[in-house]
Amino acid sequence: MRAARNQVGLSGADLGAFLGLDKTQVSKIEGETRGISVREMPKLAQALRVTPQWLLGLKATPTFSLAHRLNGAAESAGAQVRAAAVLNVEDLLADQGLVDAPVPTAAGQAVMEQIRTGFPAPPRSRQEAQRQGRRMAELVRETLNLGNAELGDLPDLIETHFATDVVLSPLGTDVDGLCAHTEDRAVIVASTSFDAGHVRFTLAHELGHHLLADPRPVIDEDEVEPASGTLTERRVSAFAAHLLLPPAGVGEMLDTRRVTQADFDTQASKAGRAARSLADRYGASVPATVYQLADLGFIADTDTWIDLLDNQKEWADSAVTSQRTIPSVRPPRRLLDAALDAAAARKTGTGPLAVLLEREDEDAIYTEFVAEGSLRA
């Protein structure tokens, strides 16, 4: 238990204050000369970001191993706590045989193998980072037969093909998200306190880290920008931009509207409307759209165009489907389904559902999802 406390950065006094115990009592628990009461067990598990099963000495699972790597760094504590909470629910359900481990599709596995063998080393220049990110996105679209179409339900695509759980939560604007992964499990968290395009870019960016088997078990992102950061970050940002905004699709729309580089140079209205339509059609953020247009040679002054698109609201095109909505709270679909089925079958209470849905009204959850038979959100 002492190792678990150190992992989350708590002193004995800190843990004691959280539990209502003094430092001596905590030392006795860690020295196994004092037991843990039933009342103390849930709070202790919460403080250490582990499951009660682990505290009771049950076998550590891959899910627990990943959750335990989330040490709650100050700048991303909310995202890490949310990821750990979801992983602990999985551990609870899996311990009772109520949920299976995620498995990638054959196509998803093929993508991961191609990317990991094709790009084993970090890029050495910005140009190389851009080229590698673009090729990664091409591999995903080619192997999954996505063509040049816009990506609809991005969280579902990530979960279905890459066995990576996606968690969406309103975590504020101090952190964009994170990717936490081991050989056995992966989870991506994104803050929904941003607009939908920003959230989708964060998801694609974090997916890039996982597809590359980034050696860091937890990759915190306090700010995901399309064209900034280390070369490693630039590579996954290029991947995200090309995945969301495939060059062929971008070129096709601009050709159809007869928009050229000269139109962007002169800040023509038709260029602005086309750029806004691209962002809306593909569910991309304004910065990602502008930087993608710059990478394709259409835009030279990215800062000016970001400001223009943010402020020229009349450029919005009502004929194009507006940017996809993102639910404020979204737990991994497989865990939500398992928790709903378990509650309906009276194999668990509504506690797991409350954690997954970020709700405290367990009675209302029971009425809404279980008693009335509404078993799918």
Short mmCIF file of C-alpha atoms in Angstrom, two decimals:
data_model
loop_
_atom_site.label_atom_id
_atom_site.label_comp_id
_atom_site.label_asym_id
_atom_site.label_seq_id
_atom_site.Cartn_x
_atom_site.Cartn_y
_atom_site.Cartn_z
CA MET A 1 0.00 0.00 0.00
CA ARG A 2 2.90 2.34 0.67
CA ALA A 3 4.03 1.96 -2.95
CA ALA A 4 0.52 2.84 -4.12
CA ARG A 5 0.50 5.94 -1.91
CA ASN A 6 3.87 7.05 -3.24
CA GLN A 7 2.69 6.46 -6.81
CA VAL A 8 -0.12 9.01 -6.42
CA GLY A 9 2.12 11.46 -4.60
CA LEU A 10 0.49 11.39 -1.16
CA SER A 11 2.33 11.57 2.15
CA GLY A 12 1.19 9.48 5.09
CA ALA A 13 -0.24 12.63 6.67
CA ASP A 14 -2.09 13.53 3.45
CA LEU A 15 -3.66 10.09 3.24
CA GLY A 16 -4.56 10.17 6.91
CA ALA A 17 -6.28 13.55 6.53
CA PHE A 18 -8.31 12.20 3.62
CA LEU A 19 -9.39 9.16 5.68
CA GLY A 20 -9.81 10.97 8.98
CA LEU A 21 -6.87 9.09 10.49
CA ASP A 22 -3.58 10.25 11.94
CA LYS A 23 -0.19 9.42 10.45
CA THR A 24 0.46 6.69 13.01
CA GLN A 25 -2.72 4.85 12.04
CA VAL A 26 -1.75 5.04 8.37
CA SER A 27 1.68 3.64 9.22
CA LYS A 28 0.06 0.72 11.06
CA ILE A 29 -2.14 -0.04 8.05
CA GLU A 30 0.89 0.00 5.76
CA GLY A 31 2.81 -2.14 8.23
CA GLU A 32 -0.12 -4.58 8.34
CA THR A 33 -0.53 -4.20 12.10
CA ARG A 34 -3.92 -2.56 11.66
CA GLY A 35 -6.71 -3.63 9.36
CA ILE A 36 -8.88 -1.53 7.04
CA SER A 37 -12.49 -1.16 8.10
CA VAL A 38 -15.40 -1.55 5.71
CA ARG A 39 -16.11 2.16 6.12
CA GLU A 40 -12.54 3.12 5.24
CA MET A 41 -12.18 0.81 2.24
CA PRO A 42 -14.00 2.90 -0.44
CA LYS A 43 -12.29 6.15 0.56
CA LEU A 44 -8.88 4.48 0.70
CA ALA A 45 -9.39 2.98 -2.76
CA GLN A 46 -10.46 6.39 -4.07
CA ALA A 47 -7.42 8.14 -2.58
CA LEU A 48 -4.99 5.58 -4.02
CA ARG A 49 -6.88 5.31 -7.32
CA VAL A 50 -7.13 1.56 -7.03
CA THR A 51 -9.99 -0.86 -6.67
CA PRO A 52 -11.17 -2.30 -3.36
CA GLN A 53 -10.35 -5.70 -4.82
CA TRP A 54 -6.69 -4.72 -5.08
CA LEU A 55 -6.65 -3.53 -1.47
CA LEU A 56 -7.99 -6.91 -0.46
CA GLY A 57 -5.05 -8.60 -2.16
CA LEU A 58 -6.81 -9.88 -5.24
CA LYS A 59 -4.83 -10.40 -8.43
CA ALA A 60 -3.78 -7.23 -10.22
CA THR A 61 -5.25 -6.95 -13.71
CA PRO A 62 -4.02 -5.13 -16.82
CA THR A 63 -6.71 -2.55 -16.17
CA PHE A 64 -5.44 -1.97 -12.64
CA SER A 65 -1.87 -1.74 -13.87
CA LEU A 66 -2.86 1.04 -16.25
CA ALA A 67 -5.00 2.86 -13.69
CA HIS A 68 -2.12 2.81 -11.25
CA ARG A 69 0.10 4.70 -13.69
CA LEU A 70 -2.25 7.67 -13.50
CA ASN A 71 -0.56 9.61 -10.73
CA GLY A 72 -2.70 12.74 -10.84
CA ALA A 73 -0.12 15.29 -11.99
CA ALA A 74 -1.39 18.74 -11.09
CA GLU A 75 -1.79 20.02 -14.64
CA SER A 76 -3.90 17.06 -15.72
CA ALA A 77 -5.28 15.75 -12.44
CA GLY A 78 -8.90 15.92 -13.61
CA ALA A 79 -8.24 13.88 -16.73
CA GLN A 80 -6.17 11.33 -14.84
CA VAL A 81 -8.74 10.94 -12.07
CA ARG A 82 -11.50 10.49 -14.66
CA ALA A 83 -9.50 7.86 -16.53
CA ALA A 84 -8.70 6.01 -13.30
CA ALA A 85 -12.36 6.04 -12.25
CA VAL A 86 -13.45 4.49 -15.55
CA LEU A 87 -10.70 1.87 -15.39
CA ASN A 88 -11.72 0.97 -11.86
CA VAL A 89 -15.30 0.39 -13.06
CA GLU A 90 -13.94 -1.94 -15.72
CA ASP A 91 -11.95 -3.81 -13.08
CA LEU A 92 -15.10 -4.22 -10.98
CA LEU A 93 -17.15 -5.51 -13.93
CA ALA A 94 -14.37 -7.76 -15.22
CA ASP A 95 -13.84 -9.29 -11.78
CA GLN A 96 -17.42 -10.56 -11.96
CA GLY A 97 -17.10 -11.71 -15.56
CA LEU A 98 -19.46 -8.99 -16.79
CA VAL A 99 -17.24 -7.42 -19.45
CA ASP A 100 -14.59 -8.71 -21.82
CA ALA A 101 -11.32 -7.02 -22.68
CA PRO A 102 -11.46 -4.95 -25.88
CA VAL A 103 -10.03 -6.48 -29.04
CA PRO A 104 -9.03 -4.54 -32.17
CA THR A 105 -10.47 -5.43 -35.55
CA ALA A 106 -8.18 -7.17 -38.02
CA ALA A 107 -7.92 -3.92 -39.97
CA GLY A 108 -7.16 -1.94 -36.83
CA GLN A 109 -4.46 -4.39 -35.79
CA ALA A 110 -2.96 -4.19 -39.27
CA VAL A 111 -2.83 -0.39 -39.05
CA MET A 112 -1.07 -0.47 -35.69
CA GLU A 113 1.50 -2.97 -36.94
CA GLN A 114 2.20 -0.97 -40.11
CA ILE A 115 2.61 2.30 -38.24
CA ARG A 116 4.77 0.87 -35.46
CA THR A 117 7.11 -0.91 -37.85
CA GLY A 118 7.08 1.91 -40.39
CA PHE A 119 7.93 4.72 -37.97
CA PRO A 120 10.11 3.23 -35.23
CA ALA A 121 12.10 6.42 -34.60
CA PRO A 122 11.10 10.04 -33.93
CA PRO A 123 11.16 12.44 -36.89
CA ARG A 124 14.32 14.51 -37.35
CA SER A 125 12.78 17.63 -38.88
CA ARG A 126 9.46 19.44 -39.17
CA GLN A 127 9.17 18.33 -42.77
CA GLU A 128 9.72 14.70 -41.81
CA ALA A 129 7.20 15.00 -38.96
CA GLN A 130 4.64 16.33 -41.43
CA ARG A 131 5.34 13.60 -43.99
CA GLN A 132 5.14 10.83 -41.41
CA GLY A 133 1.92 12.17 -39.90
CA ARG A 134 0.34 12.37 -43.34
CA ARG A 135 1.38 8.81 -44.19
CA MET A 136 0.02 7.54 -40.88
CA ALA A 137 -3.37 9.09 -41.67
CA GLU A 138 -3.30 7.62 -45.17
CA LEU A 139 -2.66 4.16 -43.72
CA VAL A 140 -5.65 4.49 -41.39
CA ARG A 141 -7.98 5.69 -44.13
CA GLU A 142 -6.75 3.14 -46.68
CA THR A 143 -6.79 0.12 -44.37
CA LEU A 144 -10.17 0.95 -42.81
CA ASN A 145 -11.67 1.79 -46.24
CA LEU A 146 -12.64 5.29 -45.13
CA GLY A 147 -11.92 6.95 -48.46
CA ASN A 148 -12.04 10.74 -48.33
CA ALA A 149 -15.31 10.95 -46.42
CA GLU A 150 -15.71 12.86 -43.21
CA LEU A 151 -15.36 10.78 -40.03
CA GLY A 152 -18.71 10.63 -38.28
CA ASP A 153 -18.56 9.10 -34.81
CA LEU A 154 -14.84 9.37 -34.12
CA PRO A 155 -14.97 7.93 -30.58
CA ASP A 156 -16.80 4.87 -31.89
CA LEU A 157 -14.28 4.41 -34.71
CA ILE A 158 -11.40 4.54 -32.23
CA GLU A 159 -13.04 2.07 -29.85
CA THR A 160 -14.17 -0.32 -32.59
CA HIS A 161 -10.95 -0.65 -34.55
CA PHE A 162 -8.18 0.05 -32.06
CA ALA A 163 -9.50 -1.45 -28.78
CA THR A 164 -8.96 1.93 -27.14
CA ASP A 165 -11.60 3.22 -24.74
CA VAL A 166 -12.67 6.83 -25.24
CA VAL A 167 -13.80 8.99 -22.32
CA LEU A 168 -15.32 12.44 -22.83
CA SER A 169 -15.81 14.71 -19.83
CA PRO A 170 -16.15 18.46 -19.13
CA LEU A 171 -12.75 18.83 -17.48
CA GLY A 172 -12.27 22.54 -18.09
CA THR A 173 -9.86 24.25 -20.45
CA ASP A 174 -6.63 23.74 -18.50
CA VAL A 175 -6.16 20.33 -20.10
CA ASP A 176 -7.10 19.04 -23.55
CA GLY A 177 -6.84 15.35 -22.78
CA LEU A 178 -4.52 12.41 -22.35
CA CYS A 179 -3.60 9.01 -23.67
CA ALA A 180 -2.79 6.29 -21.14
CA HIS A 181 -1.71 2.92 -22.47
CA THR A 182 0.18 -0.28 -21.81
CA GLU A 183 0.62 -3.38 -23.94
CA ASP A 184 -2.72 -4.67 -22.65
CA ARG A 185 -4.99 -1.64 -22.39
CA ALA A 186 -5.44 1.90 -23.68
CA VAL A 187 -7.73 4.80 -22.83
CA ILE A 188 -8.05 8.26 -24.35
CA VAL A 189 -9.61 11.13 -22.40
CA ALA A 190 -10.67 14.44 -23.95
CA SER A 191 -12.13 17.50 -22.26
CA THR A 192 -15.46 18.57 -23.73
CA SER A 193 -15.11 22.09 -22.36
CA PHE A 194 -13.96 23.04 -25.87
CA ASP A 195 -15.86 23.18 -29.17
CA ALA A 196 -16.54 19.95 -31.04
CA GLY A 197 -13.79 20.49 -33.61
CA HIS A 198 -11.21 20.99 -30.88
CA VAL A 199 -12.34 17.82 -29.09
CA ARG A 200 -12.17 15.77 -32.29
CA PHE A 201 -8.65 17.04 -32.99
CA THR A 202 -7.61 16.08 -29.46
CA LEU A 203 -9.02 12.57 -29.93
CA ALA A 204 -7.21 12.11 -33.24
CA HIS A 205 -3.99 13.52 -31.77
CA GLU A 206 -4.10 11.12 -28.80
CA LEU A 207 -4.90 8.24 -31.13
CA GLY A 208 -1.70 9.08 -32.99
CA HIS A 209 0.31 8.63 -29.81
CA HIS A 210 -1.23 5.21 -29.24
CA LEU A 211 -0.82 4.01 -32.83
CA LEU A 212 2.88 4.88 -32.60
CA ALA A 213 3.21 2.98 -29.29
CA ASP A 214 4.56 6.12 -27.62
CA PRO A 215 6.84 4.77 -24.86
CA ARG A 216 5.31 7.05 -22.24
CA PRO A 217 2.55 5.20 -20.34
CA VAL A 218 0.67 8.45 -19.75
CA ILE A 219 0.81 11.30 -22.27
CA ASP A 220 -0.72 14.43 -20.75
CA GLU A 221 -1.86 17.19 -23.08
CA ASP A 222 -2.43 20.55 -21.44
CA GLU A 223 -2.61 22.21 -24.87
CA VAL A 224 -2.93 20.43 -28.22
CA GLU A 225 -2.04 22.74 -31.10
CA PRO A 226 -1.91 21.77 -34.79
CA ALA A 227 1.50 23.34 -35.43
CA SER A 228 3.50 23.54 -32.23
CA GLY A 229 5.45 21.42 -29.77
CA THR A 230 8.22 18.89 -30.20
CA LEU A 231 8.76 17.01 -33.44
CA THR A 232 7.00 14.03 -31.87
CA GLU A 233 3.99 16.22 -31.08
CA ARG A 234 4.06 17.78 -34.53
CA ARG A 235 3.97 14.32 -36.09
CA VAL A 236 0.83 13.26 -34.24
CA SER A 237 -0.74 16.67 -34.88
CA ALA A 238 -0.05 16.22 -38.60
CA PHE A 239 -1.63 12.78 -38.34
CA ALA A 240 -4.72 14.26 -36.68
CA ALA A 241 -5.08 16.99 -39.29
CA HIS A 242 -4.70 14.61 -42.23
CA LEU A 243 -7.01 12.04 -40.64
CA LEU A 244 -9.78 14.59 -40.08
CA LEU A 245 -9.16 16.60 -43.28
CA PRO A 246 -7.91 14.24 -46.02
CA PRO A 247 -6.01 16.23 -48.67
CA ALA A 248 -7.92 14.66 -51.56
CA GLY A 249 -11.24 15.60 -49.97
CA VAL A 250 -10.04 19.13 -49.27
CA GLY A 251 -8.79 19.54 -52.83
CA GLU A 252 -12.02 18.18 -54.27
CA MET A 253 -14.16 20.70 -52.37
CA LEU A 254 -11.93 23.62 -53.34
CA ASP A 255 -11.91 22.50 -56.99
CA THR A 256 -15.69 22.20 -56.99
CA ARG A 257 -16.00 25.73 -55.64
CA ARG A 258 -13.23 26.99 -57.92
CA VAL A 259 -11.24 28.37 -55.01
CA THR A 260 -7.53 28.92 -55.60
CA GLN A 261 -4.50 30.04 -53.64
CA ALA A 262 -5.00 33.51 -55.11
CA ASP A 263 -8.45 33.66 -53.49
CA PHE A 264 -6.90 32.94 -50.11
CA ASP A 265 -4.13 35.47 -50.75
CA THR A 266 -6.71 38.21 -51.39
CA GLN A 267 -8.94 37.02 -48.53
CA ALA A 268 -11.82 36.56 -50.95
CA SER A 269 -15.17 35.78 -49.40
CA LYS A 270 -15.53 32.58 -51.42
CA ALA A 271 -12.24 31.35 -49.94
CA GLY A 272 -13.50 32.11 -46.44
CA ARG A 273 -16.79 30.34 -47.08
CA ALA A 274 -14.95 27.32 -48.48
CA ALA A 275 -12.64 27.12 -45.46
CA ARG A 276 -15.57 27.38 -43.06
CA SER A 277 -17.43 24.68 -45.01
CA LEU A 278 -14.40 22.41 -44.79
CA ALA A 279 -14.27 22.83 -41.00
CA ASP A 280 -17.99 22.16 -40.67
CA ARG A 281 -18.16 19.26 -43.11
CA TYR A 282 -15.20 17.41 -41.62
CA GLY A 283 -15.87 18.32 -38.00
CA ALA A 284 -12.48 20.01 -37.61
CA SER A 285 -11.41 23.01 -35.58
CA VAL A 286 -10.65 26.31 -37.29
CA PRO A 287 -6.90 26.15 -36.46
CA ALA A 288 -6.64 22.57 -37.75
CA THR A 289 -8.44 23.53 -40.96
CA VAL A 290 -6.24 26.58 -41.53
CA TYR A 291 -3.00 24.72 -40.87
CA GLN A 292 -4.09 21.92 -43.16
CA LEU A 293 -4.81 24.43 -45.93
CA ALA A 294 -1.39 25.94 -45.29
CA ASP A 295 0.28 22.54 -45.51
CA LEU A 296 -1.46 21.96 -48.84
CA GLY A 297 -0.15 25.27 -50.18
CA PHE A 298 -3.34 27.34 -50.15
CA ILE A 299 -2.67 29.63 -47.18
CA ALA A 300 0.48 31.56 -46.29
CA ASP A 301 -0.64 33.67 -43.31
CA THR A 302 -2.19 31.20 -40.87
CA ASP A 303 -2.71 33.64 -37.99
CA THR A 304 -4.68 36.05 -40.17
CA TRP A 305 -6.92 33.30 -41.51
CA ILE A 306 -7.61 31.87 -38.07
CA ASP A 307 -8.73 35.32 -36.93
CA LEU A 308 -10.84 35.81 -40.06
CA LEU A 309 -12.65 32.49 -39.71
CA ASP A 310 -13.25 33.08 -36.01
CA ASN A 311 -14.76 36.52 -36.63
CA GLN A 312 -16.44 36.42 -40.05
CA LYS A 313 -19.59 34.59 -38.99
CA GLU A 314 -21.32 35.36 -42.30
CA TRP A 315 -18.98 32.88 -43.97
CA ALA A 316 -20.85 30.00 -42.36
CA ASP A 317 -22.54 27.91 -45.05
CA SER A 318 -26.04 26.77 -44.13
CA ALA A 319 -25.93 24.23 -46.97
CA VAL A 320 -23.19 22.26 -45.22
CA THR A 321 -23.91 20.05 -42.24
CA SER A 322 -22.82 21.94 -39.15
CA GLN A 323 -19.96 20.70 -37.03
CA ARG A 324 -20.79 17.45 -35.28
CA THR A 325 -21.99 17.69 -31.74
CA ILE A 326 -19.99 16.05 -28.99
CA PRO A 327 -21.72 14.75 -25.86
CA SER A 328 -20.53 16.48 -22.71
CA VAL A 329 -20.12 13.14 -20.94
CA ARG A 330 -19.36 9.93 -22.79
CA PRO A 331 -18.03 6.77 -21.13
CA PRO A 332 -16.62 3.90 -23.19
CA ARG A 333 -19.55 2.28 -24.99
CA ARG A 334 -18.62 -1.29 -24.08
CA LEU A 335 -18.41 -0.44 -20.37
CA LEU A 336 -21.69 1.47 -20.42
CA ASP A 337 -23.41 -1.44 -22.16
CA ALA A 338 -21.96 -3.92 -19.66
CA ALA A 339 -22.95 -1.77 -16.67
CA LEU A 340 -26.49 -1.33 -18.02
CA ASP A 341 -26.88 -5.07 -18.61
CA ALA A 342 -25.46 -5.89 -15.18
CA ALA A 343 -27.80 -3.45 -13.43
CA ALA A 344 -30.81 -4.71 -15.37
CA ALA A 345 -29.94 -8.29 -14.42
CA ARG A 346 -29.47 -7.23 -10.76
CA LYS A 347 -25.86 -8.37 -10.87
CA THR A 348 -24.67 -4.96 -9.73
CA GLY A 349 -26.25 -1.85 -8.35
CA THR A 350 -26.29 1.47 -10.15
CA GLY A 351 -22.94 2.54 -8.70
CA PRO A 352 -20.93 1.65 -11.84
CA LEU A 353 -23.45 3.53 -13.98
CA ALA A 354 -23.21 6.57 -11.73
CA VAL A 355 -19.43 6.64 -12.13
CA LEU A 356 -19.54 6.14 -15.89
CA LEU A 357 -22.23 8.78 -16.42
CA GLU A 358 -20.71 11.19 -13.87
CA ARG A 359 -23.96 11.37 -11.93
CA GLU A 360 -24.71 11.14 -8.24
CA ASP A 361 -28.46 10.53 -8.43
CA GLU A 362 -28.40 6.74 -8.32
CA ASP A 363 -32.13 6.50 -7.64
CA ALA A 364 -32.86 8.54 -10.75
CA ILE A 365 -30.42 6.44 -12.73
CA TYR A 366 -32.24 3.31 -11.63
CA THR A 367 -35.59 4.73 -12.70
CA GLU A 368 -34.26 6.09 -15.98
CA PHE A 369 -32.18 3.16 -17.17
CA VAL A 370 -33.22 0.06 -15.26
CA ALA A 371 -36.76 0.10 -13.91
CA GLU A 372 -38.25 1.56 -17.09
CA GLY A 373 -36.16 -0.67 -19.31
CA SER A 374 -34.42 2.18 -21.14
CA LEU A 375 -31.16 0.31 -21.33
CA ARG A 376 -29.39 2.35 -23.97
CA ALA A 377 -28.56 6.03 -23.86
#
